[in-house]
Amino acid sequence: MMVKKTGFVVGCLLAFLIFPFFVSARDEILADTLKRTTAMKFRVVLDPGHGGRDSATRAGAISEKHLVLSIAKAVKTRLEQEGFDVVMTRERDEFVSLSQRALVKGDVFISLHANTVADTVGEGIRSMIKGIEIYTTNHMERSEEYSGKSKRLALAFQQQLSELRGINLRGIKEKSLAVLNQNQSPAILIELGFISNKEDLAFLINHLNYPNIAAAFVKAIKIYRSNLSR
Ligand SMILES: [Zn+2]
């Protein structure tokens, strides 16, 4: 009986001495987790263009609004797997105005579209006009700083998207676009290819290409994010 009681007292004493170490170790783990979570809270806004009554461009049964939403969802999944906080301006086939879209804030804002040439253009020309275009604007109304950052974001995307197999990159262009002009974040618009071109269309409707597109987005955003701290 006496042995048991002594054992109990020793046990309590040890627990009393060791407990603070457990507490401090637990606090360190919590602080570390919080630090990593905060560091990863880099918010990416994905803006699948058009939607609802606004179908935008079409190629037969394929409409731009469905195409860009499918690609945006694939990119979102991959970015979330990498720890990014992702917000989409629309998750379904619905109309969202350009000014409503531009109000959604993030560390970066990426608008996704697909390009086309006029119906009157013949097949000979259609077969030649193809590839991805990245747009920035020189008319950002909110901040000069966003304008500079948007260009750096475009450069990071240019580097990564040029390495995609199966589709060309036409380059970075400047255009006054409402969704970029009114934006409240560093913002670019990507025309993912010409659906009026057979090769681009085949690439864009093939879901097997989506992991590669998503991987290029992840790399570009990581490069942009790491360059921010320099
Ligand atoms: Zn569009």
mmCIF file of C-alpha atoms and ligand atoms in Angstrom:
data_model
loop_
_atom_site.group_PDB
_atom_site.id
_atom_site.type_symbol
_atom_site.label_atom_id
_atom_site.label_comp_id
_atom_site.label_asym_id
_atom_site.label_seq_id
_atom_site.Cartn_x
_atom_site.Cartn_y
_atom_site.Cartn_z
ATOM 1 C CA MET A 1 0.000 0.000 0.000
ATOM 2 C CA MET A 2 2.815 2.309 1.028
ATOM 3 C CA VAL A 3 4.723 1.478 -2.206
ATOM 4 C CA LYS A 4 1.662 2.373 -4.266
ATOM 5 C CA LYS A 5 1.241 5.685 -2.457
ATOM 6 C CA THR A 6 4.924 6.575 -2.922
ATOM 7 C CA GLY A 7 4.663 5.680 -6.607
ATOM 8 C CA PHE A 8 1.648 7.946 -6.936
ATOM 9 C CA VAL A 9 3.464 10.876 -5.278
ATOM 10 C CA VAL A 10 6.560 10.392 -7.483
ATOM 11 C CA GLY A 11 4.310 10.192 -10.535
ATOM 12 C CA CYS A 12 2.573 13.441 -9.633
ATOM 13 C CA LEU A 13 5.887 15.165 -9.006
ATOM 14 C CA LEU A 14 7.275 14.007 -12.383
ATOM 15 C CA ALA A 15 4.111 15.112 -14.167
ATOM 16 C CA PHE A 16 4.362 18.492 -12.461
ATOM 17 C CA LEU A 17 7.990 18.892 -13.570
ATOM 18 C CA ILE A 18 7.482 17.636 -17.139
ATOM 19 C CA PHE A 19 4.122 19.337 -17.857
ATOM 20 C CA PRO A 20 5.591 22.809 -18.568
ATOM 21 C CA PHE A 21 7.880 21.279 -21.217
ATOM 22 C CA PHE A 22 4.890 19.690 -22.955
ATOM 23 C CA VAL A 23 3.007 22.970 -22.820
ATOM 24 C CA SER A 24 5.892 24.940 -24.242
ATOM 25 C CA ALA A 25 6.492 22.321 -26.994
ATOM 26 C CA ARG A 26 2.785 22.417 -27.880
ATOM 27 C CA ASP A 27 2.838 26.240 -27.992
ATOM 28 C CA GLU A 28 5.823 26.172 -30.318
ATOM 29 C CA ILE A 29 4.055 23.736 -32.658
ATOM 30 C CA LEU A 30 0.936 25.947 -32.622
ATOM 31 C CA ALA A 31 2.962 29.090 -33.315
ATOM 32 C CA ASP A 32 4.817 27.336 -36.129
ATOM 33 C CA THR A 33 1.552 26.104 -37.701
ATOM 34 C CA LEU A 34 0.054 29.588 -37.437
ATOM 35 C CA LYS A 35 3.152 31.109 -39.046
ATOM 36 C CA ARG A 36 3.017 28.638 -41.949
ATOM 37 C CA THR A 37 -0.748 29.095 -42.390
ATOM 38 C CA THR A 38 -0.361 32.883 -42.450
ATOM 39 C CA ALA A 39 2.522 32.633 -44.913
ATOM 40 C CA MET A 40 0.419 30.450 -47.209
ATOM 41 C CA LYS A 41 -2.601 32.730 -47.148
ATOM 42 C CA PHE A 42 -1.752 34.081 -50.543
ATOM 43 C CA ARG A 43 -5.074 34.692 -52.216
ATOM 44 C CA VAL A 44 -5.528 33.970 -55.905
ATOM 45 C CA VAL A 45 -8.679 35.286 -57.586
ATOM 46 C CA LEU A 46 -9.626 33.274 -60.664
ATOM 47 C CA ASP A 47 -12.096 34.999 -62.946
ATOM 48 C CA PRO A 48 -13.665 32.688 -65.541
ATOM 49 C CA GLY A 49 -14.936 35.153 -68.155
ATOM 50 C CA HIS A 50 -18.573 35.593 -69.228
ATOM 51 C CA GLY A 51 -21.321 33.233 -67.963
ATOM 52 C CA GLY A 52 -25.112 33.105 -67.936
ATOM 53 C CA ARG A 53 -26.631 35.159 -70.747
ATOM 54 C CA ASP A 54 -23.129 36.146 -71.843
ATOM 55 C CA SER A 55 -21.778 33.087 -73.696
ATOM 56 C CA ALA A 56 -19.088 35.101 -75.485
ATOM 57 C CA THR A 57 -17.298 33.279 -78.290
ATOM 58 C CA ARG A 58 -18.424 29.928 -79.653
ATOM 59 C CA ALA A 59 -16.963 27.197 -81.804
ATOM 60 C CA GLY A 60 -19.805 24.870 -82.800
ATOM 61 C CA ALA A 61 -21.189 23.411 -79.580
ATOM 62 C CA ILE A 62 -18.274 24.733 -77.517
ATOM 63 C CA SER A 63 -18.778 28.067 -75.798
ATOM 64 C CA GLU A 64 -16.065 30.133 -74.180
ATOM 65 C CA LYS A 65 -17.965 30.510 -70.898
ATOM 66 C CA HIS A 66 -18.020 26.714 -70.273
ATOM 67 C CA LEU A 67 -14.479 26.176 -71.468
ATOM 68 C CA VAL A 68 -12.887 28.788 -69.219
ATOM 69 C CA LEU A 69 -14.929 27.631 -66.209
ATOM 70 C CA SER A 70 -13.676 24.032 -66.634
ATOM 71 C CA ILE A 71 -10.075 25.203 -66.880
ATOM 72 C CA ALA A 72 -10.467 27.595 -63.920
ATOM 73 C CA LYS A 73 -11.806 24.729 -61.766
ATOM 74 C CA ALA A 74 -8.812 22.539 -62.647
ATOM 75 C CA VAL A 75 -6.439 25.395 -61.793
ATOM 76 C CA LYS A 76 -8.282 26.088 -58.522
ATOM 77 C CA THR A 77 -7.983 22.456 -57.387
ATOM 78 C CA ARG A 78 -4.250 22.422 -58.075
ATOM 79 C CA LEU A 79 -3.623 25.774 -56.390
ATOM 80 C CA GLU A 80 -5.517 24.632 -53.293
ATOM 81 C CA GLN A 81 -3.438 21.453 -53.160
ATOM 82 C CA GLU A 82 -0.404 23.764 -53.045
ATOM 83 C CA GLY A 83 -1.840 25.676 -50.076
ATOM 84 C CA PHE A 84 -3.160 28.764 -51.880
ATOM 85 C CA ASP A 85 -6.393 30.452 -50.895
ATOM 86 C CA VAL A 86 -8.449 30.539 -54.105
ATOM 87 C CA VAL A 87 -11.558 32.587 -54.808
ATOM 88 C CA MET A 88 -13.516 32.373 -58.053
ATOM 89 C CA THR A 89 -15.684 35.221 -59.341
ATOM 90 C CA ARG A 90 -18.150 32.598 -60.537
ATOM 91 C CA GLU A 91 -18.349 28.857 -59.842
ATOM 92 C CA ARG A 92 -21.246 28.117 -62.182
ATOM 93 C CA ASP A 93 -22.903 29.301 -65.381
ATOM 94 C CA GLU A 94 -24.140 32.684 -64.160
ATOM 95 C CA PHE A 95 -23.818 36.287 -65.269
ATOM 96 C CA VAL A 96 -21.469 38.460 -63.207
ATOM 97 C CA SER A 97 -20.790 42.044 -64.304
ATOM 98 C CA LEU A 98 -17.247 43.229 -64.971
ATOM 99 C CA SER A 99 -17.376 45.754 -62.121
ATOM 100 C CA GLN A 100 -18.582 43.066 -59.677
ATOM 101 C CA ARG A 101 -15.700 40.848 -60.736
ATOM 102 C CA ALA A 102 -13.162 43.661 -60.350
ATOM 103 C CA LEU A 103 -14.293 44.170 -56.736
ATOM 104 C CA VAL A 104 -13.044 40.734 -55.678
ATOM 105 C CA LYS A 105 -9.685 41.353 -54.032
ATOM 106 C CA GLY A 106 -6.698 39.052 -53.854
ATOM 107 C CA ASP A 107 -2.911 39.012 -53.945
ATOM 108 C CA VAL A 108 -3.343 38.369 -57.661
ATOM 109 C CA PHE A 109 -6.333 38.436 -59.995
ATOM 110 C CA ILE A 110 -6.333 36.302 -63.135
ATOM 111 C CA SER A 111 -9.110 36.608 -65.676
ATOM 112 C CA LEU A 112 -9.526 33.643 -68.035
ATOM 113 C CA HIS A 113 -10.863 33.885 -71.569
ATOM 114 C CA ALA A 114 -10.630 32.200 -74.954
ATOM 115 C CA ASN A 115 -10.052 34.094 -78.158
ATOM 116 C CA THR A 116 -11.560 33.951 -81.634
ATOM 117 C CA VAL A 117 -11.363 35.674 -84.998
ATOM 118 C CA ALA A 118 -14.373 37.069 -86.844
ATOM 119 C CA ASP A 119 -16.702 34.580 -88.572
ATOM 120 C CA THR A 120 -15.928 36.202 -91.892
ATOM 121 C CA VAL A 121 -12.261 35.196 -91.675
ATOM 122 C CA GLY A 122 -11.500 32.241 -93.922
ATOM 123 C CA GLU A 123 -10.045 28.910 -92.841
ATOM 124 C CA GLY A 124 -6.634 29.771 -94.277
ATOM 125 C CA ILE A 125 -6.249 32.698 -91.887
ATOM 126 C CA ARG A 126 -7.944 30.839 -88.994
ATOM 127 C CA SER A 127 -5.349 28.114 -89.219
ATOM 128 C CA MET A 128 -2.593 30.695 -88.785
ATOM 129 C CA ILE A 129 -3.994 32.759 -85.899
ATOM 130 C CA LYS A 130 -3.465 30.753 -82.734
ATOM 131 C CA GLY A 131 -1.866 30.770 -79.323
ATOM 132 C CA ILE A 132 -2.122 32.217 -75.807
ATOM 133 C CA GLU A 133 -2.101 35.966 -75.147
ATOM 134 C CA ILE A 134 -1.512 37.638 -71.789
ATOM 135 C CA TYR A 135 -2.984 41.092 -71.247
ATOM 136 C CA THR A 136 -2.139 43.891 -68.857
ATOM 137 C CA THR A 137 -3.539 47.404 -68.858
ATOM 138 C CA ASN A 138 -1.885 50.795 -68.572
ATOM 139 C CA HIS A 139 -5.047 52.298 -67.133
ATOM 140 C CA MET A 140 -5.349 50.798 -63.649
ATOM 141 C CA GLU A 141 -7.558 53.249 -61.800
ATOM 142 C CA ARG A 142 -6.843 52.064 -58.248
ATOM 143 C CA SER A 143 -3.100 51.925 -57.862
ATOM 144 C CA GLU A 144 0.150 52.563 -59.734
ATOM 145 C CA GLU A 145 1.701 49.837 -57.613
ATOM 146 C CA TYR A 146 -0.761 47.262 -58.988
ATOM 147 C CA SER A 147 0.217 48.234 -62.491
ATOM 148 C CA GLY A 148 3.889 47.404 -61.898
ATOM 149 C CA LYS A 149 3.016 44.179 -60.097
ATOM 150 C CA SER A 150 0.638 43.170 -62.886
ATOM 151 C CA LYS A 151 3.480 43.416 -65.383
ATOM 152 C CA ARG A 152 5.673 41.230 -63.175
ATOM 153 C CA LEU A 153 2.828 38.729 -62.907
ATOM 154 C CA ALA A 154 2.441 38.735 -66.706
ATOM 155 C CA LEU A 155 6.173 38.058 -67.111
ATOM 156 C CA ALA A 156 6.011 35.096 -64.722
ATOM 157 C CA PHE A 157 3.086 33.672 -66.720
ATOM 158 C CA GLN A 158 4.846 34.311 -70.022
ATOM 159 C CA GLN A 159 7.804 32.268 -68.829
ATOM 160 C CA GLN A 160 5.693 29.296 -67.690
ATOM 161 C CA LEU A 161 3.006 29.243 -70.394
ATOM 162 C CA SER A 162 5.681 29.353 -73.128
ATOM 163 C CA GLU A 163 6.801 25.931 -71.907
ATOM 164 C CA LEU A 164 3.372 24.332 -72.394
ATOM 165 C CA ARG A 165 3.392 21.620 -75.051
ATOM 166 C CA GLY A 166 0.618 21.653 -77.624
ATOM 167 C CA ILE A 167 -0.092 25.385 -77.707
ATOM 168 C CA ASN A 168 1.940 28.466 -78.631
ATOM 169 C CA LEU A 169 2.389 31.654 -76.687
ATOM 170 C CA ARG A 170 1.843 34.841 -78.665
ATOM 171 C CA GLY A 171 3.142 37.053 -75.867
ATOM 172 C CA ILE A 172 2.157 39.897 -73.537
ATOM 173 C CA LYS A 173 -0.053 42.703 -74.839
ATOM 174 C CA GLU A 174 -1.511 45.877 -73.408
ATOM 175 C CA LYS A 175 -5.173 46.746 -73.724
ATOM 176 C CA SER A 176 -7.614 48.924 -71.820
ATOM 177 C CA LEU A 177 -9.982 46.287 -70.389
ATOM 178 C CA ALA A 178 -12.626 47.176 -67.781
ATOM 179 C CA VAL A 179 -12.001 44.133 -65.591
ATOM 180 C CA LEU A 180 -8.305 45.100 -65.355
ATOM 181 C CA ASN A 181 -8.744 48.896 -65.246
ATOM 182 C CA GLN A 182 -11.126 48.729 -62.265
ATOM 183 C CA ASN A 183 -9.263 45.953 -60.500
ATOM 184 C CA GLN A 184 -8.187 46.195 -56.863
ATOM 185 C CA SER A 185 -5.324 43.717 -57.146
ATOM 186 C CA PRO A 186 -2.351 43.069 -59.410
ATOM 187 C CA ALA A 187 -4.286 41.692 -62.381
ATOM 188 C CA ILE A 188 -3.833 40.057 -65.769
ATOM 189 C CA LEU A 189 -6.189 38.613 -68.367
ATOM 190 C CA ILE A 190 -5.197 35.455 -70.209
ATOM 191 C CA GLU A 191 -6.695 34.510 -73.566
ATOM 192 C CA LEU A 192 -6.001 30.785 -73.348
ATOM 193 C CA GLY A 193 -6.053 30.202 -77.102
ATOM 194 C CA PHE A 194 -8.156 30.744 -80.229
ATOM 195 C CA ILE A 195 -11.200 28.513 -80.355
ATOM 196 C CA SER A 196 -11.503 29.554 -84.005
ATOM 197 C CA ASN A 197 -8.304 27.576 -84.629
ATOM 198 C CA LYS A 198 -8.678 23.783 -84.835
ATOM 199 C CA GLU A 199 -5.396 23.000 -83.029
ATOM 200 C CA ASP A 200 -6.002 25.437 -80.172
ATOM 201 C CA LEU A 201 -9.591 24.216 -79.787
ATOM 202 C CA ALA A 202 -8.474 20.567 -79.680
ATOM 203 C CA PHE A 203 -5.930 21.500 -76.989
ATOM 204 C CA LEU A 204 -8.396 23.491 -74.887
ATOM 205 C CA ILE A 205 -11.210 20.913 -74.868
ATOM 206 C CA ASN A 206 -8.857 18.064 -73.974
ATOM 207 C CA HIS A 207 -9.032 17.634 -70.185
ATOM 208 C CA LEU A 208 -5.751 15.708 -70.261
ATOM 209 C CA ASN A 209 -4.036 19.066 -70.853
ATOM 210 C CA TYR A 210 -5.572 20.681 -67.766
ATOM 211 C CA PRO A 211 -3.032 19.331 -65.242
ATOM 212 C CA ASN A 212 -0.230 20.878 -67.329
ATOM 213 C CA ILE A 213 -2.045 24.206 -67.598
ATOM 214 C CA ALA A 214 -2.692 24.141 -63.844
ATOM 215 C CA ALA A 215 0.944 23.278 -63.097
ATOM 216 C CA ALA A 216 2.103 26.243 -65.222
ATOM 217 C CA PHE A 217 -0.236 28.548 -63.258
ATOM 218 C CA VAL A 218 1.107 27.265 -59.940
ATOM 219 C CA LYS A 219 4.725 27.763 -61.018
ATOM 220 C CA ALA A 220 4.059 31.247 -62.392
ATOM 221 C CA ILE A 221 2.295 32.370 -59.203
ATOM 222 C CA LYS A 222 5.050 30.918 -57.022
ATOM 223 C CA ILE A 223 7.715 32.731 -59.066
ATOM 224 C CA TYR A 224 5.749 35.993 -58.825
ATOM 225 C CA ARG A 225 5.281 35.516 -55.058
ATOM 226 C CA SER A 226 8.958 34.781 -54.446
ATOM 227 C CA ASN A 227 10.017 37.806 -56.537
ATOM 228 C CA LEU A 228 7.830 40.054 -54.370
ATOM 229 C CA SER A 229 10.144 39.618 -51.400
ATOM 230 C CA ARG A 230 13.228 40.688 -53.417
HETATM 231 ZN ZN ZN B 1 -13.870 36.341 -73.376
#
